[in-house]
PDB file of C-alpha atoms and ligand atoms in Angstrom:
ATOM      1  CA  GLN Y   1     -48.498  43.644  57.403  1.00 45.00           C
ATOM      2  CA  SER Y   2     -47.139  41.153  54.876  1.00 47.00           C
ATOM      3  CA  LYS Y   3     -44.658  38.887  56.673  1.00 58.00           C
ATOM      4  CA  PRO Y   4     -42.202  37.202  56.326  1.00 61.00           C
ATOM      5  CA  GLN Y   5     -39.896  39.865  54.899  1.00 66.00           C
ATOM      6  CA  ALA Y   6     -36.710  39.333  52.974  1.00 69.00           C
ATOM      7  CA  ARG Y   7     -33.592  38.649  54.969  1.00 75.00           C
ATOM      8  CA  VAL Y   8     -31.186  41.447  54.240  1.00 75.00           C
ATOM      9  CA  ASP Y   9     -27.431  41.343  54.480  1.00 70.00           C
ATOM     10  CA  GLY Y  10     -25.920  44.831  54.362  1.00 75.00           C
ATOM     11  CA  SER Y  11     -22.916  43.136  52.899  1.00 80.00           C
ATOM     12  CA  THR Y  12     -22.728  39.368  52.671  1.00 90.00           C
ATOM     13  CA  GLY Y  13     -18.970  39.312  53.167  1.00 92.00           C
ATOM     14  CA  VAL Y  14     -18.841  36.364  50.737  1.00 96.00           C
ATOM     15  CA  MET Y  15     -16.339  36.750  47.897  1.00 96.00           C
ATOM     16  CA  PHE Y  16     -15.638  34.816  44.704  1.00 97.00           C
ATOM     17  CA  SER Y  17     -12.545  33.430  46.448  1.00 96.00           C
ATOM     18  CA  ASP Y  18     -14.967  31.524  48.750  1.00 97.00           C
ATOM     19  CA  VAL Y  19     -16.480  29.781  45.733  1.00 98.00           C
ATOM     20  CA  ALA Y  20     -14.653  26.942  43.963  1.00 97.00           C
ATOM     21  CA  GLY Y  21     -15.235  24.304  41.321  1.00 96.00           C
ATOM     22  CA  ILE Y  22     -17.623  26.417  39.224  1.00 96.00           C
ATOM     23  CA  ASP Y  23     -15.135  28.732  37.527  1.00 95.00           C
ATOM     24  CA  ASP Y  24     -17.112  29.110  34.281  1.00 95.00           C
ATOM     25  CA  ALA Y  25     -20.183  30.322  36.166  1.00 95.00           C
ATOM     26  CA  VAL Y  26     -18.120  32.733  38.245  1.00 96.00           C
ATOM     27  CA  GLU Y  27     -16.500  34.136  35.119  1.00 95.00           C
ATOM     28  CA  GLU Y  28     -19.896  34.723  33.545  1.00 93.00           C
ATOM     29  CA  LEU Y  29     -21.248  36.333  36.704  1.00 94.00           C
ATOM     30  CA  GLN Y  30     -18.352  38.775  36.994  1.00 93.00           C
ATOM     31  CA  GLU Y  31     -20.188  41.083  34.603  1.00 90.00           C
ATOM     32  CA  LEU Y  32     -22.992  41.488  37.141  1.00 91.00           C
ATOM     33  CA  VAL Y  33     -20.471  42.663  39.711  1.00 93.00           C
ATOM     34  CA  ASP Y  34     -19.095  45.231  37.236  1.00 91.00           C
ATOM     35  CA  TYR Y  35     -22.643  46.425  36.636  1.00 89.00           C
ATOM     36  CA  LEU Y  36     -23.508  46.719  40.343  1.00 91.00           C
ATOM     37  CA  LYS Y  37     -20.305  48.611  41.025  1.00 91.00           C
ATOM     38  CA  ASN Y  38     -21.093  51.144  38.343  1.00 88.00           C
ATOM     39  CA  PRO Y  39     -24.588  50.880  36.798  1.00 82.00           C
ATOM     40  CA  SER Y  40     -24.307  54.182  34.918  1.00 81.00           C
ATOM     41  CA  LEU Y  41     -21.281  52.952  32.973  1.00 75.00           C
ATOM     42  CA  PHE Y  42     -23.569  50.527  31.151  1.00 71.00           C
ATOM     43  CA  ASP Y  43     -25.894  53.442  30.216  1.00 68.00           C
ATOM     44  CA  GLU Y  44     -23.038  55.575  28.917  1.00 65.00           C
ATOM     45  CA  LYS Y  45     -21.808  52.759  26.709  1.00 63.00           C
ATOM     46  CA  ALA Y  46     -25.395  51.913  25.704  1.00 63.00           C
ATOM     47  CA  ILE Y  47     -24.876  48.330  26.884  1.00 68.00           C
ATOM     48  CA  LYS Y  48     -28.082  46.595  27.843  1.00 72.00           C
ATOM     49  CA  PRO Y  49     -27.782  45.826  31.544  1.00 71.00           C
ATOM     50  CA  PRO Y  50     -28.434  42.254  32.582  1.00 74.00           C
ATOM     51  CA  HIS Y  51     -31.993  41.651  33.759  1.00 74.00           C
ATOM     52  CA  GLY Y  52     -32.545  38.461  35.654  1.00 88.00           C
ATOM     53  CA  VAL Y  53     -30.236  35.482  35.954  1.00 94.00           C
ATOM     54  CA  LEU Y  54     -31.450  31.975  36.676  1.00 95.00           C
ATOM     55  CA  LEU Y  55     -29.020  29.719  38.526  1.00 97.00           C
ATOM     56  CA  GLU Y  56     -29.969  26.122  38.077  1.00 96.00           C
ATOM     57  CA  GLY Y  57     -28.508  22.875  39.298  1.00 96.00           C
ATOM     58  CA  PRO Y  58     -28.665  20.225  42.005  1.00 96.00           C
ATOM     59  CA  PRO Y  59     -28.772  21.096  45.721  1.00 96.00           C
ATOM     60  CA  GLY Y  60     -25.640  22.109  47.578  1.00 96.00           C
ATOM     61  CA  CYS Y  61     -23.466  23.011  44.592  1.00 96.00           C
ATOM     62  CA  GLY Y  62     -23.162  26.726  45.350  1.00 97.00           C
ATOM     63  CA  LYS Y  63     -26.135  28.604  43.859  1.00 97.00           C
ATOM     64  CA  THR Y  64     -26.838  30.589  47.033  1.00 97.00           C
ATOM     65  CA  LEU Y  65     -23.129  30.951  47.739  1.00 97.00           C
ATOM     66  CA  VAL Y  66     -22.340  32.443  44.338  1.00 98.00           C
ATOM     67  CA  ALA Y  67     -25.365  34.774  44.535  1.00 97.00           C
ATOM     68  CA  LYS Y  68     -24.068  36.046  47.874  1.00 97.00           C
ATOM     69  CA  ALA Y  69     -20.594  36.425  46.385  1.00 97.00           C
ATOM     70  CA  ILE Y  70     -21.941  38.716  43.647  1.00 96.00           C
ATOM     71  CA  ALA Y  71     -23.368  41.031  46.321  1.00 96.00           C
ATOM     72  CA  GLY Y  72     -20.211  40.641  48.426  1.00 96.00           C
ATOM     73  CA  GLU Y  73     -17.839  41.481  45.566  1.00 96.00           C
ATOM     74  CA  ALA Y  74     -19.880  44.559  44.668  1.00 95.00           C
ATOM     75  CA  ASN Y  75     -20.363  45.366  48.365  1.00 95.00           C
ATOM     76  CA  VAL Y  76     -24.117  45.938  47.948  1.00 95.00           C
ATOM     77  CA  PRO Y  77     -27.127  44.779  50.023  1.00 95.00           C
ATOM     78  CA  PHE Y  78     -28.461  41.264  49.412  1.00 96.00           C
ATOM     79  CA  TYR Y  79     -32.222  40.637  49.706  1.00 95.00           C
ATOM     80  CA  GLN Y  80     -32.967  36.943  50.057  1.00 95.00           C
ATOM     81  CA  MET Y  81     -36.265  35.061  50.159  1.00 93.00           C
ATOM     82  CA  ALA Y  82     -37.313  31.496  49.409  1.00 93.00           C
ATOM     83  CA  GLY Y  83     -40.013  30.835  46.809  1.00 91.00           C
ATOM     84  CA  SER Y  84     -42.052  28.975  49.435  1.00 88.00           C
ATOM     85  CA  GLU Y  85     -42.285  32.165  51.508  1.00 89.00           C
ATOM     86  CA  PHE Y  86     -44.532  33.673  48.832  1.00 86.00           C
ATOM     87  CA  VAL Y  87     -46.931  30.782  48.769  1.00 81.00           C
ATOM     88  CA  GLU Y  88     -50.039  31.702  50.747  1.00 72.00           C
ATOM     89  CA  VAL Y  89     -53.647  30.744  50.498  1.00 64.00           C
ATOM     90  CA  LEU Y  90     -54.903  34.289  51.035  1.00 72.00           C
ATOM     91  CA  VAL Y  91     -55.193  36.027  47.684  1.00 73.00           C
ATOM     92  CA  GLY Y  92     -52.941  39.054  47.388  1.00 82.00           C
ATOM     93  CA  VAL Y  93     -50.483  38.218  50.171  1.00 85.00           C
ATOM     94  CA  GLY Y  94     -47.827  36.628  47.948  1.00 88.00           C
ATOM     95  CA  SER Y  95     -47.952  39.421  45.375  1.00 90.00           C
ATOM     96  CA  ALA Y  96     -47.711  42.043  48.142  1.00 92.00           C
ATOM     97  CA  ARG Y  97     -44.546  40.284  49.344  1.00 91.00           C
ATOM     98  CA  VAL Y  98     -43.073  40.374  45.833  1.00 92.00           C
ATOM     99  CA  ARG Y  99     -43.864  44.109  45.513  1.00 93.00           C
ATOM    100  CA  ASP Y 100     -42.417  44.788  48.945  1.00 92.00           C
ATOM    101  CA  LEU Y 101     -39.218  42.861  48.192  1.00 93.00           C
ATOM    102  CA  PHE Y 102     -38.475  44.748  44.973  1.00 92.00           C
ATOM    103  CA  LYS Y 103     -39.501  48.084  46.474  1.00 92.00           C
ATOM    104  CA  ARG Y 104     -37.012  47.688  49.311  1.00 92.00           C
ATOM    105  CA  ALA Y 105     -34.270  46.577  46.931  1.00 92.00           C
ATOM    106  CA  LYS Y 106     -34.878  49.563  44.631  1.00 91.00           C
ATOM    107  CA  VAL Y 107     -34.765  52.035  47.512  1.00 91.00           C
ATOM    108  CA  ASN Y 108     -31.346  50.668  48.459  1.00 92.00           C
ATOM    109  CA  LYS Y 109     -29.944  50.166  44.961  1.00 90.00           C
ATOM    110  CA  PRO Y 110     -27.531  49.074  43.779  1.00 92.00           C
ATOM    111  CA  SER Y 111     -28.598  45.787  45.299  1.00 94.00           C
ATOM    112  CA  VAL Y 112     -29.195  42.100  44.641  1.00 95.00           C
ATOM    113  CA  VAL Y 113     -32.554  40.322  44.985  1.00 95.00           C
ATOM    114  CA  PHE Y 114     -32.236  36.558  45.342  1.00 96.00           C
ATOM    115  CA  ILE Y 115     -35.148  34.112  45.360  1.00 95.00           C
ATOM    116  CA  ASP Y 116     -34.133  30.573  46.196  1.00 95.00           C
ATOM    117  CA  GLU Y 117     -36.384  27.607  45.199  1.00 94.00           C
ATOM    118  CA  ILE Y 118     -38.082  29.917  42.721  1.00 94.00           C
ATOM    119  CA  ASP Y 119     -40.002  26.928  41.335  1.00 91.00           C
ATOM    120  CA  ALA Y 120     -42.212  27.035  44.460  1.00 89.00           C
ATOM    121  CA  LEU Y 121     -43.469  30.450  43.406  1.00 85.00           C
ATOM    122  CA  ALA Y 122     -43.226  30.173  39.652  1.00 80.00           C
ATOM    123  CA  THR Y 123     -44.552  26.749  38.717  1.00 79.00           C
ATOM    124  CA  MET Y 124     -46.182  26.466  35.349  1.00 68.00           C
ATOM    125  CA  ARG Y 125     -49.670  27.951  35.228  1.00 67.00           C
ATOM    126  CA  GLN Y 126     -52.219  25.339  34.325  1.00 60.00           C
ATOM    127  CA  GLY Y 127     -55.251  27.204  32.995  1.00 51.00           C
ATOM    128  CA  ILE Y 128     -58.703  26.926  34.481  1.00 45.00           C
ATOM    129  CA  PHE Y 129     -58.403  23.233  35.303  1.00 44.00           C
ATOM    130  CA  SER Y 130     -55.305  21.433  36.370  1.00 46.00           C
ATOM    131  CA  GLU Y 131     -54.323  18.916  33.691  1.00 48.00           C
ATOM    132  CA  SER Y 132     -53.255  16.341  36.220  1.00 51.00           C
ATOM    133  CA  ASN Y 133     -56.364  15.873  38.333  1.00 51.00           C
ATOM    134  CA  ASP Y 134     -59.064  18.212  37.019  1.00 52.00           C
ATOM    135  CA  GLN Y 135     -59.108  20.117  40.287  1.00 53.00           C
ATOM    136  CA  PRO Y 136     -61.240  23.220  39.940  1.00 53.00           C
ATOM    137  CA  TYR Y 137     -59.488  26.555  39.771  1.00 59.00           C
ATOM    138  CA  ASN Y 138     -59.312  27.323  43.456  1.00 68.00           C
ATOM    139  CA  ALA Y 139     -58.131  30.154  45.672  1.00 70.00           C
ATOM    140  CA  ALA Y 140     -54.648  28.646  46.075  1.00 73.00           C
ATOM    141  CA  THR Y 141     -54.152  28.403  42.299  1.00 77.00           C
ATOM    142  CA  GLN Y 142     -55.421  31.941  41.832  1.00 78.00           C
ATOM    143  CA  GLU Y 143     -53.084  33.209  44.537  1.00 80.00           C
ATOM    144  CA  ARG Y 144     -50.081  31.469  42.960  1.00 82.00           C
ATOM    145  CA  GLU Y 145     -50.856  32.974  39.573  1.00 85.00           C
ATOM    146  CA  THR Y 146     -51.336  36.454  41.023  1.00 87.00           C
ATOM    147  CA  THR Y 147     -47.958  36.162  42.752  1.00 90.00           C
ATOM    148  CA  LEU Y 148     -46.220  34.963  39.597  1.00 90.00           C
ATOM    149  CA  ASN Y 149     -47.833  37.772  37.573  1.00 91.00           C
ATOM    150  CA  GLN Y 150     -46.530  40.291  40.092  1.00 92.00           C
ATOM    151  CA  LEU Y 151     -43.024  38.864  39.731  1.00 92.00           C
ATOM    152  CA  LEU Y 152     -43.284  39.180  35.932  1.00 91.00           C
ATOM    153  CA  ILE Y 153     -44.451  42.787  36.318  1.00 91.00           C
ATOM    154  CA  GLU Y 154     -41.485  43.564  38.558  1.00 90.00           C
ATOM    155  CA  LEU Y 155     -39.034  42.015  36.093  1.00 88.00           C
ATOM    156  CA  ASP Y 156     -40.604  43.868  33.144  1.00 85.00           C
ATOM    157  CA  GLY Y 157     -40.384  47.160  35.038  1.00 80.00           C
ATOM    158  CA  PHE Y 158     -36.707  46.762  35.777  1.00 73.00           C
ATOM    159  CA  ASP Y 159     -35.606  49.677  33.617  1.00 68.00           C
ATOM    160  CA  SER Y 160     -36.976  52.056  36.228  1.00 58.00           C
ATOM    161  CA  GLY Y 161     -35.091  50.182  38.917  1.00 61.00           C
ATOM    162  CA  LYS Y 162     -31.632  50.475  37.399  1.00 77.00           C
ATOM    163  CA  GLY Y 163     -28.982  49.012  39.610  1.00 88.00           C
ATOM    164  CA  VAL Y 164     -31.005  46.048  40.910  1.00 91.00           C
ATOM    165  CA  ILE Y 165     -29.967  42.559  39.854  1.00 92.00           C
ATOM    166  CA  PHE Y 166     -32.452  39.740  40.178  1.00 94.00           C
ATOM    167  CA  LEU Y 167     -31.193  36.205  40.714  1.00 96.00           C
ATOM    168  CA  GLY Y 168     -33.370  33.127  41.004  1.00 96.00           C
ATOM    169  CA  ALA Y 169     -32.260  29.610  41.862  1.00 97.00           C
ATOM    170  CA  THR Y 170     -33.890  26.282  41.172  1.00 96.00           C
ATOM    171  CA  ASN Y 171     -33.219  22.548  41.159  1.00 95.00           C
ATOM    172  CA  ARG Y 172     -36.269  22.064  38.908  1.00 93.00           C
ATOM    173  CA  ARG Y 173     -36.074  24.299  35.869  1.00 90.00           C
ATOM    174  CA  ASP Y 174     -38.549  21.973  34.110  1.00 89.00           C
ATOM    175  CA  LEU Y 175     -41.289  23.145  36.504  1.00 89.00           C
ATOM    176  CA  LEU Y 176     -40.878  26.852  35.784  1.00 90.00           C
ATOM    177  CA  ASP Y 177     -43.555  28.777  33.936  1.00 89.00           C
ATOM    178  CA  PRO Y 178     -42.251  29.491  30.408  1.00 90.00           C
ATOM    179  CA  ALA Y 179     -43.258  33.165  30.774  1.00 89.00           C
ATOM    180  CA  LEU Y 180     -40.489  33.566  33.328  1.00 89.00           C
ATOM    181  CA  LEU Y 181     -37.869  32.161  30.953  1.00 88.00           C
ATOM    182  CA  ARG Y 182     -38.670  34.575  28.143  1.00 85.00           C
ATOM    183  CA  PRO Y 183     -35.912  37.019  27.146  1.00 79.00           C
ATOM    184  CA  GLY Y 184     -36.119  40.232  29.119  1.00 79.00           C
ATOM    185  CA  ARG Y 185     -36.999  38.345  32.291  1.00 86.00           C
ATOM    186  CA  PHE Y 186     -34.473  35.643  33.017  1.00 86.00           C
ATOM    187  CA  ASP Y 187     -32.322  36.536  30.065  1.00 80.00           C
ATOM    188  CA  ARG Y 188     -29.457  34.427  31.304  1.00 88.00           C
ATOM    189  CA  LYS Y 189     -29.505  30.884  32.597  1.00 92.00           C
ATOM    190  CA  ILE Y 190     -26.408  29.577  34.296  1.00 95.00           C
ATOM    191  CA  SER Y 191     -25.944  25.962  35.132  1.00 95.00           C
ATOM    192  CA  ILE Y 192     -24.208  25.187  38.433  1.00 96.00           C
ATOM    193  CA  ARG Y 193     -23.091  21.572  38.121  1.00 94.00           C
ATOM    194  CA  PRO Y 194     -21.654  19.191  40.734  1.00 95.00           C
ATOM    195  CA  PRO Y 195     -17.868  19.428  40.896  1.00 96.00           C
ATOM    196  CA  GLY Y 196     -15.456  17.014  39.216  1.00 96.00           C
ATOM    197  CA  ALA Y 197     -12.278  15.806  40.972  1.00 96.00           C
ATOM    198  CA  LYS Y 198     -10.408  19.086  40.355  1.00 97.00           C
ATOM    199  CA  GLY Y 199     -13.435  21.099  41.522  1.00 97.00           C
ATOM    200  CA  ARG Y 200     -13.770  18.962  44.645  1.00 97.00           C
ATOM    201  CA  LEU Y 201     -10.113  19.559  45.455  1.00 98.00           C
ATOM    202  CA  ASP Y 202     -10.525  23.317  45.029  1.00 98.00           C
ATOM    203  CA  ILE Y 203     -13.628  23.283  47.253  1.00 98.00           C
ATOM    204  CA  LEU Y 204     -11.818  21.253  49.922  1.00 98.00           C
ATOM    205  CA  LYS Y 205      -8.950  23.762  49.814  1.00 97.00           C
ATOM    206  CA  VAL Y 206     -11.351  26.698  50.262  1.00 97.00           C
ATOM    207  CA  HIS Y 207     -12.919  25.090  53.320  1.00 97.00           C
ATOM    208  CA  ALA Y 208      -9.569  23.843  54.650  1.00 96.00           C
ATOM    209  CA  ARG Y 209      -8.624  27.508  55.131  1.00 94.00           C
ATOM    210  CA  LYS Y 210     -11.224  27.708  57.907  1.00 93.00           C
ATOM    211  CA  VAL Y 211      -9.923  24.731  59.932  1.00 95.00           C
ATOM    212  CA  LYS Y 212      -6.566  23.559  61.255  1.00 95.00           C
ATOM    213  CA  MET Y 213      -5.399  20.879  58.857  1.00 96.00           C
ATOM    214  CA  SER Y 214      -2.208  18.864  59.335  1.00 96.00           C
ATOM    215  CA  PRO Y 215       0.239  19.358  56.416  1.00 94.00           C
ATOM    216  CA  SER Y 216       0.474  15.549  56.241  1.00 94.00           C
ATOM    217  CA  VAL Y 217      -3.079  15.299  54.857  1.00 96.00           C
ATOM    218  CA  ASP Y 218      -3.260  14.821  51.100  1.00 95.00           C
ATOM    219  CA  LEU Y 219      -6.557  16.373  50.018  1.00 97.00           C
ATOM    220  CA  THR Y 220      -6.022  15.299  46.385  1.00 97.00           C
ATOM    221  CA  THR Y 221      -6.708  11.671  47.275  1.00 95.00           C
ATOM    222  CA  TYR Y 222      -9.934  12.604  49.053  1.00 96.00           C
ATOM    223  CA  ALA Y 223     -11.064  14.762  46.124  1.00 97.00           C
ATOM    224  CA  LYS Y 224     -10.493  11.823  43.753  1.00 96.00           C
ATOM    225  CA  ASN Y 225     -12.248   9.305  45.965  1.00 94.00           C
ATOM    226  CA  LEU Y 226     -15.442  11.224  46.696  1.00 95.00           C
ATOM    227  CA  PRO Y 227     -17.296  11.266  43.363  1.00 95.00           C
ATOM    228  CA  GLY Y 228     -20.756  12.796  43.525  1.00 93.00           C
ATOM    229  CA  TRP Y 229     -20.044  14.828  46.668  1.00 96.00           C
ATOM    230  CA  SER Y 230     -21.414  18.363  46.429  1.00 96.00           C
ATOM    231  CA  GLY Y 231     -19.739  21.501  47.773  1.00 97.00           C
ATOM    232  CA  ALA Y 232     -22.142  21.425  50.723  1.00 97.00           C
ATOM    233  CA  LYS Y 233     -21.179  17.850  51.581  1.00 97.00           C
ATOM    234  CA  LEU Y 234     -17.443  18.581  51.235  1.00 97.00           C
ATOM    235  CA  SER Y 235     -17.802  21.591  53.517  1.00 97.00           C
ATOM    236  CA  GLN Y 236     -19.661  19.402  56.012  1.00 97.00           C
ATOM    237  CA  LEU Y 237     -16.841  16.838  55.766  1.00 97.00           C
ATOM    238  CA  LEU Y 238     -14.241  19.347  56.907  1.00 97.00           C
ATOM    239  CA  GLN Y 239     -16.448  20.602  59.743  1.00 97.00           C
ATOM    240  CA  GLU Y 240     -17.049  17.043  60.872  1.00 96.00           C
ATOM    241  CA  SER Y 241     -13.293  16.275  60.618  1.00 97.00           C
ATOM    242  CA  ALA Y 242     -12.555  19.257  62.843  1.00 97.00           C
ATOM    243  CA  LEU Y 243     -14.978  17.821  65.438  1.00 96.00           C
ATOM    244  CA  MET Y 244     -13.320  14.418  65.122  1.00 96.00           C
ATOM    245  CA  ALA Y 245      -9.900  15.974  65.688  1.00 97.00           C
ATOM    246  CA  VAL Y 246     -11.139  17.583  68.913  1.00 96.00           C
ATOM    247  CA  ARG Y 247     -12.737  14.339  70.018  1.00 95.00           C
ATOM    248  CA  ASN Y 248      -9.551  12.397  69.182  1.00 94.00           C
ATOM    249  CA  LYS Y 249      -7.449  15.017  70.996  1.00 96.00           C
ATOM    250  CA  HIS Y 250      -5.442  15.869  67.882  1.00 96.00           C
ATOM    251  CA  GLU Y 251      -3.973  19.350  67.589  1.00 95.00           C
ATOM    252  CA  SER Y 252      -4.864  19.531  63.908  1.00 96.00           C
ATOM    253  CA  ILE Y 253      -6.979  17.420  61.550  1.00 97.00           C
ATOM    254  CA  LEU Y 254      -5.224  14.166  60.638  1.00 97.00           C
ATOM    255  CA  GLN Y 255      -6.056  11.698  57.903  1.00 96.00           C
ATOM    256  CA  SER Y 256      -7.706   9.400  60.466  1.00 96.00           C
ATOM    257  CA  ASP Y 257     -10.079  12.246  61.478  1.00 97.00           C
ATOM    258  CA  LEU Y 258     -11.082  12.717  57.857  1.00 97.00           C
ATOM    259  CA  ASP Y 259     -11.647   8.973  57.484  1.00 96.00           C
ATOM    260  CA  ASP Y 260     -13.788   8.892  60.639  1.00 95.00           C
ATOM    261  CA  ALA Y 261     -15.765  11.883  59.343  1.00 96.00           C
ATOM    262  CA  ILE Y 262     -16.375  10.157  55.990  1.00 95.00           C
ATOM    263  CA  ASP Y 263     -17.644   7.093  57.864  1.00 93.00           C
ATOM    264  CA  ARG Y 264     -20.030   9.229  59.879  1.00 92.00           C
ATOM    265  CA  LEU Y 265     -21.305  11.111  56.833  1.00 92.00           C
ATOM    266  CA  THR Y 266     -21.819   8.008  54.748  1.00 89.00           C
ATOM    267  CA  VAL Y 267     -22.910   5.498  57.382  1.00 79.00           C
ATOM    268  CA  GLY Y 268     -24.102   7.762  60.216  1.00 65.00           C
ATOM    269  CA  PRO Y 269     -22.946   7.933  63.847  1.00 59.00           C
ATOM    270  CA  ARG Y 270     -21.907   4.647  65.406  1.00 54.00           C
ATOM    271  CA  CYS Y 271     -24.002   3.326  68.272  1.00 49.00           C
ATOM    272  CA  VAL Y 272     -21.562   3.004  71.144  1.00 50.00           C
ATOM    273  CA  GLY Y 273     -22.293   0.248  73.624  1.00 46.00           C
ATOM    274  CA  VAL Y 274     -25.314  -1.115  71.799  1.00 46.00           C
ATOM    275  CA  GLU Y 275     -25.199  -4.765  70.836  1.00 45.00           C
ATOM    276  CA  LEU Y 276     -26.758  -5.444  67.469  1.00 45.00           C
ATOM    277  CA  SER Y 277     -27.596  -9.100  67.049  1.00 39.00           C
TER     278      SER Y 277
HETATM  279  P1  ATP E 301     -29.862  24.461  47.447  1.00 75.87           P
HETATM  280  O1  ATP E 301     -30.360  24.147  46.061  1.00 75.87           O
HETATM  281  O2  ATP E 301     -30.087  23.327  48.411  1.00 75.87           O
HETATM  282  O3  ATP E 301     -30.339  25.784  47.976  1.00 75.87           O
HETATM  283  P2  ATP E 301     -27.286  25.614  46.769  1.00 75.87           P
HETATM  284  O4  ATP E 301     -26.833  25.199  45.411  1.00 75.87           O
HETATM  285  O5  ATP E 301     -27.874  26.976  46.916  1.00 75.87           O
HETATM  286  O6  ATP E 301     -28.264  24.514  47.358  1.00 75.87           O
HETATM  287  P3  ATP E 301     -25.398  26.493  48.713  1.00 75.87           P
HETATM  288  O7  ATP E 301     -26.442  26.883  49.739  1.00 75.87           O
HETATM  289  O8  ATP E 301     -24.789  27.593  47.955  1.00 75.87           O
HETATM  290  O9  ATP E 301     -26.042  25.442  47.736  1.00 75.87           O
HETATM  291  O10 ATP E 301     -24.270  25.619  49.417  1.00 75.87           O
HETATM  292  C1  ATP E 301     -24.281  25.305  50.802  1.00 75.87           C
HETATM  293  C2  ATP E 301     -22.888  25.443  51.378  1.00 75.87           C
HETATM  294  O11 ATP E 301     -22.026  24.453  50.782  1.00 75.87           O
HETATM  295  C3  ATP E 301     -22.216  26.768  51.062  1.00 75.87           C
HETATM  296  O12 ATP E 301     -22.551  27.753  52.025  1.00 75.87           O
HETATM  297  C4  ATP E 301     -20.751  26.390  51.091  1.00 75.87           C
HETATM  298  O13 ATP E 301     -20.278  26.314  52.431  1.00 75.87           O
HETATM  299  C5  ATP E 301     -20.744  24.994  50.509  1.00 75.87           C
HETATM  300  N1  ATP E 301     -20.543  25.009  49.055  1.00 75.87           N
HETATM  301  C6  ATP E 301     -21.451  24.610  48.110  1.00 75.87           C
HETATM  302  N2  ATP E 301     -20.959  24.766  46.878  1.00 75.87           N
HETATM  303  C7  ATP E 301     -19.725  25.294  47.020  1.00 75.87           C
HETATM  304  C8  ATP E 301     -18.720  25.707  46.092  1.00 75.87           C
HETATM  305  N3  ATP E 301     -18.906  25.582  44.781  1.00 75.87           N
HETATM  306  N4  ATP E 301     -17.575  26.237  46.599  1.00 75.87           N
HETATM  307  C9  ATP E 301     -17.370  26.335  47.926  1.00 75.87           C
HETATM  308  N5  ATP E 301     -18.283  25.963  48.842  1.00 75.87           N
HETATM  309  C10 ATP E 301     -19.442  25.446  48.412  1.00 75.87           C
END
């Protein structure tokens, strides 16, 4: 009845060794893996299990990747949905999806629930009238609030669902309803920042494992010279370089392939045979 459903990975197959440049975050998240591997150990030691964890930071820096790695390391199912998939005009549909998501995750616990772009579902509630444009309280607003309330109910009822970890990701923490950030809901907030030069090198090395790179290529220089490039962009760079190597009939990726790939990613594909006056 209430579609779309969460995408489920029985096991994501992603490990912490696939994640680079955000070592502090990974270290902090290791505890969640320990918990998922053995939830009852936390009970025995009377340690409060982690509730929800908010991953925040700019696009493409590894929020989804690290969430998948938590499930992969613990070898548990991963239930993934985007915040926008809960946003419906029909009252009750979004909240039914939230209920359904957590119900499925609890049946298959231990498990991880991950909601990407959680700001789409959990934007600040604005009372009866929107402050910005005095729009009347309409069905869409009511639906959004009902959905958010259902999410809060699910997070508050987590004790009965021992063994489920909830992770949310956002690029816009400032938009989130403060109720969601209260302790006991998202009780941990982890910042996933863009990588520095060392982080970029580590990310390039992770992705270089998946392609055939010539030993003559010095990745350190590239890592230094690509400030502001996210993990997603660096991964794209190596994929594009692999394509360039094929096109240039090289057996492995050479420096010139990487340079061509950088040109394409920064300038865009060249127009062959088109005269620009
Ligand atoms: P968004 O906010 O757009 O959802 P995100 O932070 O969730 O972005 P990911 O989806 O995790 O970003 O990253 C996209 C891809 O980029 C990953 O699947 C991976 O290939 C690569 N990547 C991003 N960050 C890293 C990283 N820290 N280490 C290794 N690879 C990375």
